[in-house]
Structure formats: structure tokens, C-alpha cells
Tab-separated table of C-alpha atoms in Angstrom:
chain	number	residue	atom	x	y	z
A	1	MET	CA	9.341	-0.862	1.953
A	2	VAL	CA	8.112	-4.265	3.117
A	3	SER	CA	11.440	-4.968	4.817
A	4	GLY	CA	11.156	-1.610	6.604
A	5	LEU	CA	7.640	-2.437	7.782
A	6	MET	CA	8.815	-5.827	9.006
A	7	ALA	CA	11.801	-4.389	10.828
A	8	ASN	CA	9.577	-1.759	12.467
A	9	SER	CA	7.171	-4.464	13.484
A	10	ALA	CA	9.913	-6.626	15.008
A	11	LEU	CA	11.007	-3.593	17.048
A	12	GLY	CA	7.411	-3.134	18.137
A	13	HIS	CA	7.374	-6.737	19.323
A	14	GLY	CA	10.353	-5.915	21.532
A	15	TYR	CA	13.290	-7.211	19.519
A	16	LEU	CA	16.505	-5.254	18.989
A	17	THR	CA	16.479	-5.133	15.212
A	18	GLY	CA	18.753	-4.231	12.303
A	19	LEU	CA	18.124	-3.587	8.625
A	20	LEU	CA	20.903	-4.173	6.110
A	21	ASP	CA	20.238	-2.613	2.706
A	22	ALA	CA	21.781	-5.105	0.272
A	23	ASP	CA	20.436	-3.142	-2.700
A	24	VAL	CA	23.827	-1.464	-2.970
A	25	THR	CA	23.237	0.236	-6.327
A	26	GLY	CA	19.638	1.269	-5.610
A	27	PRO	CA	19.669	2.010	-1.886
A	28	SER	CA	16.476	3.467	-0.465
A	29	ILE	CA	16.545	2.588	3.237
A	30	GLY	CA	18.582	5.608	4.382
A	31	ARG	CA	16.242	8.099	2.769
A	32	MET	CA	13.190	6.323	4.170
A	33	TYR	CA	14.491	6.620	7.724
A	34	GLY	CA	15.956	10.110	7.433
A	35	ILE	CA	19.544	8.840	7.724
A	36	ASN	CA	21.766	11.407	6.063
A	37	THR	CA	25.004	11.308	7.954
A	38	PRO	CA	27.957	9.272	6.741
A	39	ALA	CA	28.916	6.035	8.467
A	40	MET	CA	31.338	6.412	11.363
A	41	GLY	CA	33.957	3.806	12.162
A	42	ASN	CA	36.035	2.879	15.172
A	43	GLU	CA	39.807	2.448	15.441
A	44	GLU	CA	39.627	-1.190	14.370
A	45	GLY	CA	37.958	-0.244	11.101
A	46	LEU	CA	34.555	-1.458	12.164
A	47	ILE	CA	31.497	0.595	11.197
A	48	PHE	CA	28.767	1.861	13.496
A	49	PRO	CA	25.296	1.344	12.048
A	50	ALA	CA	23.025	4.381	11.871
A	51	ILE	CA	20.275	4.458	14.474
A	52	ALA	CA	16.846	5.556	13.239
A	53	ALA	CA	14.259	7.410	15.316
A	54	ASN	CA	12.671	4.108	16.360
A	55	GLU	CA	16.062	2.612	17.351
A	56	LEU	CA	16.299	0.512	14.198
A	57	ARG	CA	19.967	-0.189	13.365
A	58	ILE	CA	20.634	0.546	9.687
A	59	MET	CA	23.455	0.067	7.183
A	60	THR	CA	22.975	1.263	3.604
A	61	ALA	CA	25.307	2.238	0.765
A	62	ASN	CA	24.111	5.847	0.979
A	63	MET	CA	26.015	6.101	4.279
A	64	LEU	CA	29.199	5.841	2.210
A	65	LEU	CA	28.276	8.763	-0.078
A	66	ASP	CA	28.586	12.463	0.594
A	67	ASP	CA	25.554	13.093	-1.634
A	68	GLU	CA	22.598	10.702	-1.669
A	69	GLU	CA	21.895	11.594	-5.317
A	70	LYS	CA	25.279	10.208	-6.425
A	71	ALA	CA	25.146	6.910	-8.267
A	72	VAL	CA	26.948	3.856	-6.902
A	73	MET	CA	28.392	2.511	-10.156
A	74	TRP	CA	29.969	-0.709	-9.042
A	75	ARG	CA	30.679	-4.015	-10.707
A	76	GLY	CA	29.379	-7.235	-9.163
A	77	ILE	CA	32.519	-8.031	-7.198
A	78	MET	CA	32.523	-4.628	-5.500
A	79	ILE	CA	28.825	-4.931	-4.712
A	80	ASN	CA	29.421	-8.377	-3.248
A	81	ASN	CA	32.303	-7.184	-1.081
A	82	ALA	CA	30.185	-4.308	0.173
A	83	ILE	CA	27.412	-6.695	1.208
A	84	LYS	CA	29.866	-8.949	3.039
A	85	GLU	CA	31.324	-5.955	4.871
A	86	PHE	CA	27.876	-4.560	5.690
A	87	TYR	CA	27.365	-7.848	7.513
A	88	SER	CA	30.772	-8.636	9.013
A	89	LYS	CA	32.324	-5.193	9.594
A	90	VAL	CA	29.283	-3.424	11.003
A	91	LEU	CA	28.902	-3.378	14.770
A	92	TRP	CA	25.436	-4.916	14.840
A	93	SER	CA	26.421	-6.102	18.322
A	94	ASP	CA	23.606	-7.721	20.248
A	95	LEU	CA	20.798	-7.701	17.700
A	96	ASP	CA	17.936	-10.142	18.072
A	97	LEU	CA	16.977	-9.887	14.419
A	98	LEU	CA	18.638	-8.616	11.255
A	99	PHE	CA	16.561	-8.031	8.135
A	100	ILE	CA	18.300	-7.863	4.760
A	101	ASP	CA	16.613	-5.905	1.981
A	102	MET	CA	17.470	-7.333	-1.445
A	103	PRO	CA	16.737	-6.060	-4.955
A	104	PRO	CA	14.494	-8.143	-7.236
A	105	GLY	CA	15.960	-10.816	-9.487
A	106	THR	CA	18.108	-13.869	-8.880
A	107	GLY	CA	21.521	-12.415	-9.599
A	108	ASP	CA	24.672	-11.474	-7.792
A	109	VAL	CA	23.164	-9.874	-4.690
A	110	PRO	CA	21.025	-12.795	-3.493
A	111	LEU	CA	23.817	-15.234	-4.458
A	112	THR	CA	26.210	-13.310	-2.236
A	113	VAL	CA	23.730	-13.013	0.609
A	114	TYR	CA	22.837	-16.708	0.473
A	115	GLN	CA	26.454	-17.846	0.222
A	116	SER	CA	28.109	-15.534	2.736
A	117	ILE	CA	25.567	-14.700	5.422
A	118	PRO	CA	24.017	-17.356	7.681
A	119	ILE	CA	20.321	-16.566	7.208
A	120	HIS	CA	17.337	-18.281	8.747
A	121	GLY	CA	15.021	-17.835	5.812
A	122	ILE	CA	13.569	-15.459	3.249
A	123	VAL	CA	10.307	-13.642	2.804
A	124	VAL	CA	9.406	-13.332	-0.866
A	125	VAL	CA	7.785	-9.994	-1.711
A	126	THR	CA	5.656	-9.922	-4.831
A	127	THR	CA	3.059	-7.752	-6.536
A	128	PRO	CA	-0.025	-8.801	-8.519
A	129	GLN	CA	1.652	-7.715	-11.754
A	130	ASP	CA	4.634	-10.046	-11.414
A	131	LEU	CA	3.577	-11.959	-14.509
A	132	VAL	CA	1.416	-14.475	-12.647
A	133	GLY	CA	4.005	-16.092	-10.532
A	134	MET	CA	6.874	-16.455	-12.994
A	135	ILE	CA	9.051	-13.936	-11.198
A	136	VAL	CA	8.079	-15.359	-7.805
A	137	ALA	CA	8.718	-18.839	-9.160
A	138	LYS	CA	12.263	-17.884	-10.134
A	139	ALA	CA	12.973	-16.498	-6.655
A	140	ILE	CA	11.546	-19.650	-5.103
A	141	ASP	CA	13.516	-21.869	-7.465
A	142	MET	CA	16.698	-20.046	-6.445
A	143	ALA	CA	15.946	-20.420	-2.727
A	144	HIS	CA	15.290	-24.134	-3.173
A	145	GLN	CA	18.519	-24.630	-5.100
A	146	MET	CA	20.446	-22.736	-2.431
A	147	LYS	CA	18.608	-24.627	0.351
A	148	ILE	CA	17.287	-21.437	1.953
A	149	PRO	CA	13.990	-21.848	3.844
A	150	ILE	CA	11.117	-19.750	2.488
A	151	LEU	CA	9.264	-18.285	5.449
A	152	GLY	CA	6.375	-16.966	3.390
A	153	ILE	CA	5.145	-14.520	0.752
A	154	VAL	CA	3.965	-10.940	1.115
A	155	GLU	CA	1.926	-9.468	-1.729
A	156	ASN	CA	2.446	-5.731	-2.009
A	157	MET	CA	0.140	-3.339	-3.913
A	158	SER	CA	-2.638	-5.938	-3.675
A	159	TYR	CA	-5.549	-3.496	-3.729
A	160	MET	CA	-6.451	0.025	-2.721
A	161	GLU	CA	-9.287	1.930	-1.139
A	162	THR	CA	-10.437	4.983	-3.087
A	163	PRO	CA	-11.403	8.245	-1.346
A	164	ASN	CA	-15.030	7.106	-1.378
A	165	LYS	CA	-14.202	3.744	0.202
A	166	GLU	CA	-14.367	1.641	-2.915
A	167	ILE	CA	-11.913	-1.297	-3.048
A	168	VAL	CA	-10.152	-1.483	-6.417
A	169	TYR	CA	-7.471	-3.775	-7.829
A	170	PRO	CA	-5.168	-1.529	-9.872
A	171	PHE	CA	-3.104	-4.445	-11.193
A	172	GLY	CA	-5.900	-6.975	-11.397
A	173	LYS	CA	-6.711	-9.504	-8.730
A	174	GLY	CA	-3.606	-11.505	-7.945
A	175	LYS	CA	-3.713	-15.257	-8.129
A	176	LEU	CA	-1.448	-15.587	-5.129
A	177	ASP	CA	-3.605	-17.835	-2.968
A	178	ALA	CA	-3.933	-20.591	-5.554
A	179	TYR	CA	-0.250	-20.278	-6.340
A	180	ALA	CA	0.787	-20.401	-2.676
A	181	ALA	CA	-1.471	-23.366	-1.932
A	182	LYS	CA	-0.061	-25.298	-4.863
A	183	HIS	CA	3.509	-24.700	-3.712
A	184	GLU	CA	2.727	-25.068	0.013
A	185	LEU	CA	3.820	-21.554	0.864
A	186	ASP	CA	2.349	-19.305	3.546
A	187	VAL	CA	0.824	-16.012	2.440
A	188	LEU	CA	1.940	-13.722	5.276
A	189	ALA	CA	0.093	-10.570	4.187
A	190	LYS	CA	-1.601	-8.826	1.293
A	191	LEU	CA	-0.758	-5.171	1.624
A	192	PRO	CA	-2.896	-2.461	0.068
A	193	ILE	CA	-1.414	0.488	-1.778
A	194	ASP	CA	-1.260	3.302	0.735
A	195	ALA	CA	0.009	6.757	-0.199
A	196	THR	CA	0.769	7.522	3.460
A	197	LEU	CA	3.492	4.852	3.354
A	198	THR	CA	4.998	6.369	0.206
A	199	GLN	CA	4.896	9.811	1.781
A	200	ALA	CA	6.549	8.622	4.992
A	201	ALA	CA	9.309	7.008	2.902
A	202	ASP	CA	9.737	10.241	0.937
A	203	GLN	CA	9.849	12.391	4.016
A	204	GLY	CA	12.271	10.194	5.924
A	205	THR	CA	9.735	9.429	8.645
A	206	PHE	CA	9.347	5.725	7.989
A	207	ALA	CA	10.429	4.992	11.579
A	208	LYS	CA	6.946	6.128	12.648
A	209	VAL	CA	5.147	3.702	10.365
A	210	THR	CA	3.579	0.425	11.357
A	211	HIS	CA	0.980	-1.716	9.640
A	212	PRO	CA	-1.472	-4.060	11.377
A	213	LEU	CA	-1.220	-6.665	8.596
A	214	ILE	CA	2.564	-6.773	8.934
A	215	ASP	CA	2.354	-6.875	12.733
A	216	GLU	CA	0.174	-9.960	12.370
A	217	ALA	CA	2.525	-11.496	9.811
A	218	MET	CA	5.445	-10.821	12.135
A	219	LEU	CA	3.822	-12.873	14.910
A	220	LEU	CA	3.627	-15.803	12.522
A	221	LEU	CA	7.246	-15.287	11.465
A	222	LEU	CA	8.499	-15.065	15.030
A	223	LYS	CA	6.697	-18.313	15.777
A	224	LYS	CA	8.285	-19.980	12.761
A	225	LEU	CA	11.699	-18.778	13.870
A	226	ASP	CA	11.063	-19.996	17.431
A	227	LEU	CA	11.643	-16.489	18.683
A	228	LEU	CA	8.284	-15.853	20.246
A	229	GLU	CA	8.276	-15.629	24.021
A	230	ILE	CA	5.695	-17.953	25.537
A	231	ASP	CA	3.846	-15.247	27.447
A	232	GLU	CA	3.159	-13.176	24.330
B	1	MET	CA	6.550	-2.747	-19.511
B	2	VAL	CA	7.417	0.771	-20.647
B	3	SER	CA	10.136	-0.550	-22.955
B	4	GLY	CA	7.594	-2.952	-24.461
B	5	LEU	CA	5.117	-0.130	-25.042
B	6	MET	CA	7.850	1.953	-26.655
B	7	ALA	CA	9.011	-0.876	-28.896
B	8	ASN	CA	5.401	-1.565	-29.947
B	9	SER	CA	4.950	2.101	-30.686
B	10	ALA	CA	8.103	2.291	-32.808
B	11	LEU	CA	6.795	-0.675	-34.819
B	12	GLY	CA	3.520	1.166	-35.240
B	13	HIS	CA	5.421	4.133	-36.607
B	14	GLY	CA	6.852	1.823	-39.265
B	15	TYR	CA	10.294	1.000	-37.879
B	16	LEU	CA	11.737	-2.508	-37.799
B	17	THR	CA	12.328	-2.808	-34.088
B	18	GLY	CA	14.087	-5.051	-31.583
B	19	LEU	CA	13.869	-5.409	-27.820
B	20	LEU	CA	16.839	-6.745	-25.858
B	21	ASP	CA	15.997	-7.804	-22.307
B	22	ALA	CA	19.126	-6.854	-20.343
B	23	ASP	CA	17.435	-7.808	-17.070
B	24	VAL	CA	19.144	-11.181	-17.299
B	25	THR	CA	18.274	-12.392	-13.798
B	26	GLY	CA	14.716	-11.041	-13.805
B	27	PRO	CA	13.624	-11.415	-17.411
B	28	SER	CA	9.989	-10.599	-18.144
B	29	ILE	CA	9.911	-9.734	-21.855
B	30	GLY	CA	9.512	-13.301	-23.156
B	31	ARG	CA	6.481	-13.989	-21.001
B	32	MET	CA	4.898	-10.662	-21.955
B	33	TYR	CA	5.109	-11.468	-25.657
B	34	GLY	CA	4.228	-15.154	-25.418
B	35	ILE	CA	7.742	-16.248	-26.404
B	36	ASN	CA	8.245	-19.747	-25.009
B	37	THR	CA	10.503	-21.480	-27.467
B	38	PRO	CA	14.246	-21.665	-26.923
B	39	ALA	CA	16.610	-19.557	-28.980
B	40	MET	CA	17.767	-21.136	-32.245
B	41	GLY	CA	21.246	-20.600	-33.623
B	42	ASN	CA	22.887	-20.914	-37.019
B	43	GLU	CA	26.052	-22.783	-37.949
B	44	GLU	CA	28.276	-19.832	-37.096
B	45	GLY	CA	26.969	-19.782	-33.508
B	46	LEU	CA	24.827	-16.702	-34.050
B	47	ILE	CA	21.401	-16.586	-32.445
B	48	PHE	CA	18.082	-15.837	-34.131
B	49	PRO	CA	15.937	-13.439	-32.133
B	50	ALA	CA	12.385	-14.528	-31.367
B	51	ILE	CA	9.707	-12.798	-33.437
B	52	ALA	CA	6.603	-11.694	-31.558
B	53	ALA	CA	3.084	-11.517	-33.011
B	54	ASN	CA	3.638	-7.863	-33.959
B	55	GLU	CA	7.003	-8.633	-35.622
B	56	LEU	CA	9.004	-7.287	-32.698
B	57	ARG	CA	12.451	-8.955	-32.568
B	58	ILE	CA	13.187	-10.150	-29.046
B	59	MET	CA	16.124	-11.587	-27.116
B	60	THR	CA	15.683	-12.481	-23.450
B	61	ALA	CA	17.419	-14.814	-21.009
B	62	ASN	CA	14.303	-16.988	-20.797
B	63	MET	CA	15.057	-18.127	-24.363
B	64	LEU	CA	18.076	-19.938	-22.910
B	65	LEU	CA	16.020	-21.871	-20.330
B	66	ASP	CA	13.916	-24.971	-20.835
B	67	ASP	CA	11.573	-23.790	-18.069
B	68	GLU	CA	10.695	-20.100	-17.649
B	69	GLU	CA	10.274	-20.626	-13.895
B	70	LYS	CA	13.933	-21.605	-13.498
B	71	ALA	CA	16.125	-18.993	-11.863
B	72	VAL	CA	19.113	-17.538	-13.707
B	73	MET	CA	21.628	-17.525	-10.861
B	74	TRP	CA	24.577	-15.816	-12.417
B	75	ARG	CA	27.390	-13.683	-11.102
B	76	GLY	CA	28.028	-10.241	-12.573
B	77	ILE	CA	30.616	-11.360	-15.105
B	78	MET	CA	28.273	-13.990	-16.581
B	79	ILE	CA	25.425	-11.490	-16.702
B	80	ASN	CA	27.674	-8.999	-18.442
B	81	ASN	CA	28.843	-11.551	-21.007
B	82	ALA	CA	25.239	-12.519	-21.691
B	83	ILE	CA	24.315	-8.896	-22.359
B	84	LYS	CA	27.246	-8.438	-24.722
B	85	GLU	CA	26.280	-11.605	-26.600
B	86	PHE	CA	22.605	-10.622	-26.720
B	87	TYR	CA	23.836	-7.577	-28.617
B	88	SER	CA	26.714	-8.889	-30.730
B	89	LYS	CA	25.764	-12.535	-31.362
B	90	VAL	CA	22.079	-12.064	-32.111
B	91	LEU	CA	21.080	-11.647	-35.738
B	92	TRP	CA	19.282	-8.339	-35.276
B	93	SER	CA	20.160	-7.776	-38.956
B	94	ASP	CA	18.553	-4.701	-40.442
B	95	LEU	CA	16.797	-3.176	-37.445
B	96	ASP	CA	15.937	0.496	-37.446
B	97	LEU	CA	15.700	0.653	-33.668
B	98	LEU	CA	16.802	-1.537	-30.784
B	99	PHE	CA	15.384	-0.950	-27.319
B	100	ILE	CA	17.240	-2.326	-24.306
B	101	ASP	CA	15.245	-3.040	-21.164
B	102	MET	CA	17.373	-2.605	-18.040
B	103	PRO	CA	16.673	-3.388	-14.374
B	104	PRO	CA	16.561	-0.523	-11.864
B	105	GLY	CA	19.712	0.624	-10.086
B	106	THR	CA	23.103	1.817	-11.240
B	107	GLY	CA	25.031	-1.423	-11.048
B	108	ASP	CA	26.623	-3.952	-13.334
B	109	VAL	CA	23.935	-4.154	-16.008
B	110	PRO	CA	23.779	-0.466	-16.983
B	111	LEU	CA	27.593	-0.234	-16.678
B	112	THR	CA	27.921	-3.075	-19.174
B	113	VAL	CA	25.286	-1.668	-21.504
B	114	TYR	CA	26.808	1.822	-21.424
B	115	GLN	CA	30.372	0.561	-21.895
B	116	SER	CA	29.853	-2.136	-24.508
B	117	ILE	CA	26.883	-1.130	-26.663
B	118	PRO	CA	26.843	2.056	-28.752
B	119	ILE	CA	23.569	3.585	-27.581
B	120	HIS	CA	21.975	6.842	-28.657
B	121	GLY	CA	20.432	7.667	-25.337
B	122	ILE	CA	18.341	6.495	-22.436
B	123	VAL	CA	14.783	6.950	-21.303
B	124	VAL	CA	14.544	7.032	-17.519
B	125	VAL	CA	11.435	5.281	-16.211
B	126	THR	CA	10.267	6.307	-12.784
B	127	THR	CA	7.254	6.033	-10.498
B	128	PRO	CA	5.824	8.602	-8.064
B	129	GLN	CA	7.063	6.527	-5.117
B	130	ASP	CA	10.725	6.642	-6.127
B	131	LEU	CA	11.590	8.622	-2.996
B	132	VAL	CA	11.094	12.062	-4.574
B	133	GLY	CA	13.684	11.897	-7.234
B	134	MET	CA	16.580	10.353	-5.351
B	135	ILE	CA	16.469	7.141	-7.342
B	136	VAL	CA	15.948	9.048	-10.583
B	137	ALA	CA	18.764	11.378	-9.575
B	138	LYS	CA	21.137	8.434	-9.204
B	139	ALA	CA	20.256	7.115	-12.666
B	140	ILE	CA	20.743	10.571	-14.119
B	141	ASP	CA	24.037	11.040	-12.293
B	142	MET	CA	25.251	7.755	-13.749
B	143	ALA	CA	24.213	8.702	-17.295
B	144	HIS	CA	25.987	12.053	-16.958
B	145	GLN	CA	29.162	10.408	-15.673
B	146	MET	CA	29.061	7.883	-18.536
B	147	LYS	CA	28.263	10.668	-21.052
B	148	ILE	CA	25.039	8.990	-22.189
B	149	PRO	CA	22.356	11.392	-23.482
B	150	ILE	CA	19.111	11.350	-21.511
B	151	LEU	CA	16.246	11.456	-23.990
B	152	GLY	CA	13.577	12.001	-21.378
B	153	ILE	CA	11.621	10.617	-18.444
B	154	VAL	CA	8.499	8.480	-18.375
B	155	GLU	CA	6.536	8.351	-15.135
B	156	ASN	CA	4.782	5.033	-14.721
B	157	MET	CA	1.871	4.383	-12.302
B	158	SER	CA	1.203	8.129	-12.195
B	159	TYR	CA	-2.512	7.903	-11.478
B	160	MET	CA	-5.490	5.682	-12.098
B	161	GLU	CA	-9.126	5.933	-13.033
B	162	THR	CA	-11.506	4.078	-10.710
B	163	PRO	CA	-14.519	2.132	-12.057
B	164	ASN	CA	-16.693	5.215	-11.426
B	165	LYS	CA	-14.324	7.503	-13.333
B	166	GLU	CA	-12.624	9.098	-10.374
B	167	ILE	CA	-8.935	9.972	-10.863
B	168	VAL	CA	-6.837	8.878	-7.888
B	169	TYR	CA	-3.112	9.034	-7.113
B	170	PRO	CA	-2.284	5.734	-5.387
B	171	PHE	CA	1.300	6.769	-4.623
B	172	GLY	CA	0.636	10.454	-4.083
B	173	LYS	CA	1.040	13.125	-6.726
B	174	GLY	CA	4.532	12.924	-8.159
B	175	LYS	CA	6.722	15.990	-8.177
B	176	LEU	CA	8.155	15.074	-11.543
B	177	ASP	CA	7.416	18.286	-13.431
B	178	ALA	CA	9.257	20.527	-11.000
B	179	TYR	CA	12.110	18.050	-10.859
B	180	ALA	CA	12.336	17.733	-14.651
B	181	ALA	CA	12.197	21.494	-15.181
B	182	LYS	CA	14.968	22.039	-12.661
B	183	HIS	CA	17.208	19.503	-14.398
B	184	GLU	CA	16.159	20.466	-17.937
B	185	LEU	CA	14.760	17.049	-18.742
B	186	ASP	CA	11.779	16.282	-20.978
B	187	VAL	CA	8.823	14.486	-19.426
B	188	LEU	CA	7.825	12.150	-22.253
B	189	ALA	CA	4.709	10.675	-20.679
B	190	LYS	CA	2.860	10.109	-17.437
B	191	LEU	CA	1.284	6.706	-17.673
B	192	PRO	CA	-1.733	5.725	-15.616
B	193	ILE	CA	-1.985	2.367	-13.884
B	194	ASP	CA	-4.012	0.169	-16.210
B	195	ALA	CA	-4.907	-3.405	-15.301
B	196	THR	CA	-5.420	-4.261	-18.982
B	197	LEU	CA	-1.664	-3.747	-19.521
B	198	THR	CA	-0.832	-6.042	-16.607
B	199	GLN	CA	-3.251	-8.647	-17.908
B	200	ALA	CA	-1.821	-8.499	-21.438
B	201	ALA	CA	1.668	-8.962	-19.963
B	202	ASP	CA	0.448	-11.927	-17.905
B	203	GLN	CA	-1.306	-13.545	-20.827
B	204	GLY	CA	1.563	-13.102	-23.269
B	205	THR	CA	-0.459	-10.833	-25.541
B	206	PHE	CA	1.563	-7.672	-25.049
B	207	ALA	CA	2.201	-7.524	-28.819
B	208	LYS	CA	-1.399	-6.289	-29.186
B	209	VAL	CA	-0.950	-3.410	-26.774
B	210	THR	CA	-0.398	0.209	-27.675
B	211	HIS	CA	-0.857	3.370	-25.658
B	212	PRO	CA	-1.700	6.814	-27.064
B	213	LEU	CA	0.551	8.579	-24.542
B	214	ILE	CA	3.524	6.432	-25.532
B	215	ASP	CA	2.748	6.867	-29.256
B	216	GLU	CA	2.934	10.611	-28.699
B	217	ALA	CA	6.142	10.296	-26.688
B	218	MET	CA	7.624	8.149	-29.449
B	219	LEU	CA	7.080	10.910	-31.998
B	220	LEU	CA	9.099	13.233	-29.802
B	221	LEU	CA	11.819	10.602	-29.363
B	222	LEU	CA	12.028	9.897	-33.089
B	223	LYS	CA	12.415	13.611	-33.689
B	224	LYS	CA	15.187	13.816	-31.122
B	225	LEU	CA	16.961	10.889	-32.745
B	226	ASP	CA	16.569	12.442	-36.198
B	227	LEU	CA	14.689	9.361	-37.303
B	228	LEU	CA	11.402	10.963	-38.193
B	229	GLU	CA	10.579	11.012	-41.883
B	230	ILE	CA	9.699	14.508	-43.047
B	231	ASP	CA	6.271	13.557	-44.395
B	232	GLU	CA	5.101	12.117	-41.107
């Protein structure tokens, strides 16, 4: 969901953007964007990405299934090959930015992404209930070992506003700021829980969704990546 | 978290219980139960499980690390071997029940668990934001294809009570009941979001935690598994 918001935001900032769903056995991107047609290829065996309503270019494992409720029961090596092909055999053409959505953990998928795709950095997505930083710490440890720059952290499900405008912390107040300061990491955004986002994802209308906190974070990211035009 | 609650509940019902953390690259069970000593082995190369404060027997990948913040960066085959060894080389001895905590998705880990461990069934854990059943549907499709009985569904993060006793649905109202009825599945419990659970997990005191809804669900499960003593 955070990668979708970021990709939407990059589009909004004027960049031709793609989103590669590397969560091959738990793909959610297609459903979120209402993509329900199979992937088409050309004569050379290259695959056309799907194009969402907001022009986002998308590749997800569900585009290889005739029924989105079918399980992708693949071993690591098949998953890894799929990820490599989603990068190298998809006609991303003249993208400015490609976001890669990865499942949690430090296993096969991030190893494959880090080793086989030239990436400029990662955004770590966490939640306040991630066992006070241990799970984040593992992701950060992996990135350091693989020499991948960490562009920043986004905390999801940070808080929520109740119908009568009360701010509550369903998972307790995160300790992200202290953690980030200690490890010299930038907190890019703290996103509230927002049922409208969940509903848009459910209904396949995520292409319509933007979030001011992510738009702000994206400006910072674009600056870090030296992609920001001077007149912006 | 749900597997921890279930294991605690089984202990409370008087069963000698184990919890195997099959989420090898994103292990959280050790931290939840305050397990921070490495695994000890005997002369035959068998491993002693850790014993939590409530007598729960635990095996998790963090017991193989000298620092819980280190990443386990393993390829599928290493993850799969670890899971097999966590089952076959750990001295679970005379357990009545062993729970296996698996990561989301339908990839390598559940394939390995389903193919190499004789299990009696699975409990599918979902949340209201799981894209209206698609992600659940994939897990169920996999279980059907692997001929694994589905014992029921637990919905996590179903709702929450605000400080002034209002019930809110942070991710929208799930459509679980209709879905479960259609697929003839039992809804075992709908768990509210509860910051005290998150805090107990963070502080390593999860052994003290029980939940009345899970205790009730466990009775149903024990009945299904023919494990319930007649006088209970």
C-alpha cells in the first residue's frame, strides 16, 4: 500500500513511473489498481506492463494467472526467476522511476532484488507493532550488508482519527523517532490508519488515491535521488 | 501474534504445547516471549527448545543468532532446511500440540511445512484489509491443492474500542462472515486491535497474555481435533 502511494505520488510529480510487485506469492498490486487482464507479450517474448487508470505501469504475478484467487505455489528459485523476468523482460521502456514492492522479511525476495536489479535505495516500511525496531533492525542490517542505501523509513498505521475526531494509537505510540535518530535514518512519513485507503485497494480504485504526507515524503526522496527539477 | 495467543490458550487448557516459528527470515516469536539465549544442543546434535515463562516450548531462528537484530539472509533451500530441522531435530519430546507460525503468502515456507511436516490442519489468519478475501482465497486454494484441512479462520484487527468506549472499524467492516459462509469455513474468532497485546509482544511478556475469544476458539479447535477430554 505504501509503495502504491509512493508510485502515485511520483506520477503526480510528473514522472513516468512503474511498480513491480516482487511479492510473487502474495501479490496485491493488481487487485488494488483494478488490473484483471492477463499480461500480453510481443513476438520477442517481452511482456507489456499493465497500465492503471493513472498511467502507472504495473507488473504483478496475478497477471500470469487466469484467476486472481489461485495460489502461486512456487519454490524460491521460481520466485527469484519471476522477479528477474519482471525486471528484465517487461517493456518498462522509458520510465523515470520504478518502485519495487517487496514482502516483509530478509529472505529470498530481497536477496534476489538486491543482487539482480540495480536499485538506488530502499524505503523501509514499518508499523508501531514491529516489536520495537527488531524487525526494522533486521531489514536495515540486511541493507547495510548488501550495501544498499536506505532512503528513509515510513511508519504505517501510526495513529487514527476516530469519528469524533479523537486521535488514538491502536498499536501504542511507536518509538520510531528515537530509533531513527539513533541510527541516523530519515523518517519520511507517519501514516495514519485510513479506511478509505483500504476500501480503494479493495475496490481496485487505488489509482485515484494520493496522500499529502506521502507527497511531501516524495519531494524529499526525489531530492535525495537528484531527480528533482530545479524549478519545482 | 495469533499463533502465540493460540499456543498460550492450549497451555491454559492443560496441553503441553510447542510453538515453531517457521517465519525464518522474519522471526518474532523469541522477542515476544523474552527468549534471548541461543539454542543449546545435546551430544547427538539435537536441539533443546527454549521454555517460556508459561512453559511454552519454542524454536525460532533468533535462537541461532548472537544478536536478534541481525538479519537472516537465506535462500529458499536454507530456509526450508531450517524448518525441517526445527521440526525433526528439536527435542519437542512429549508435546500434546505443536503450533507452527508461518509468514503470509503461498510460497516456499508453507510448501515446505505442508510437504515435510505431518500437520492436522491450518488456521487461516486474516485482517479486514486483505483485499476482500483475495489473499485468504489464495491461502485456501493452496491448502485445498495440498489436501490440508482448514480448521477455521481468525480475523485479526477486526475492530477497536476507543478510550471513550466507542467501537470503530479502522480498516472498514470486514466481509468475513459472508465469505466464510459461502466457502463453508468456520470463523473461529474476530480479534479486536488491542495495544496491550502489542506492548506485551514488545516487552517479551507475551507468556502472560490470554484472550477470551481465543480461549473459546481453542475449545472449538480441540473438539475438531478430537483432543478435548470428555469431562471438560
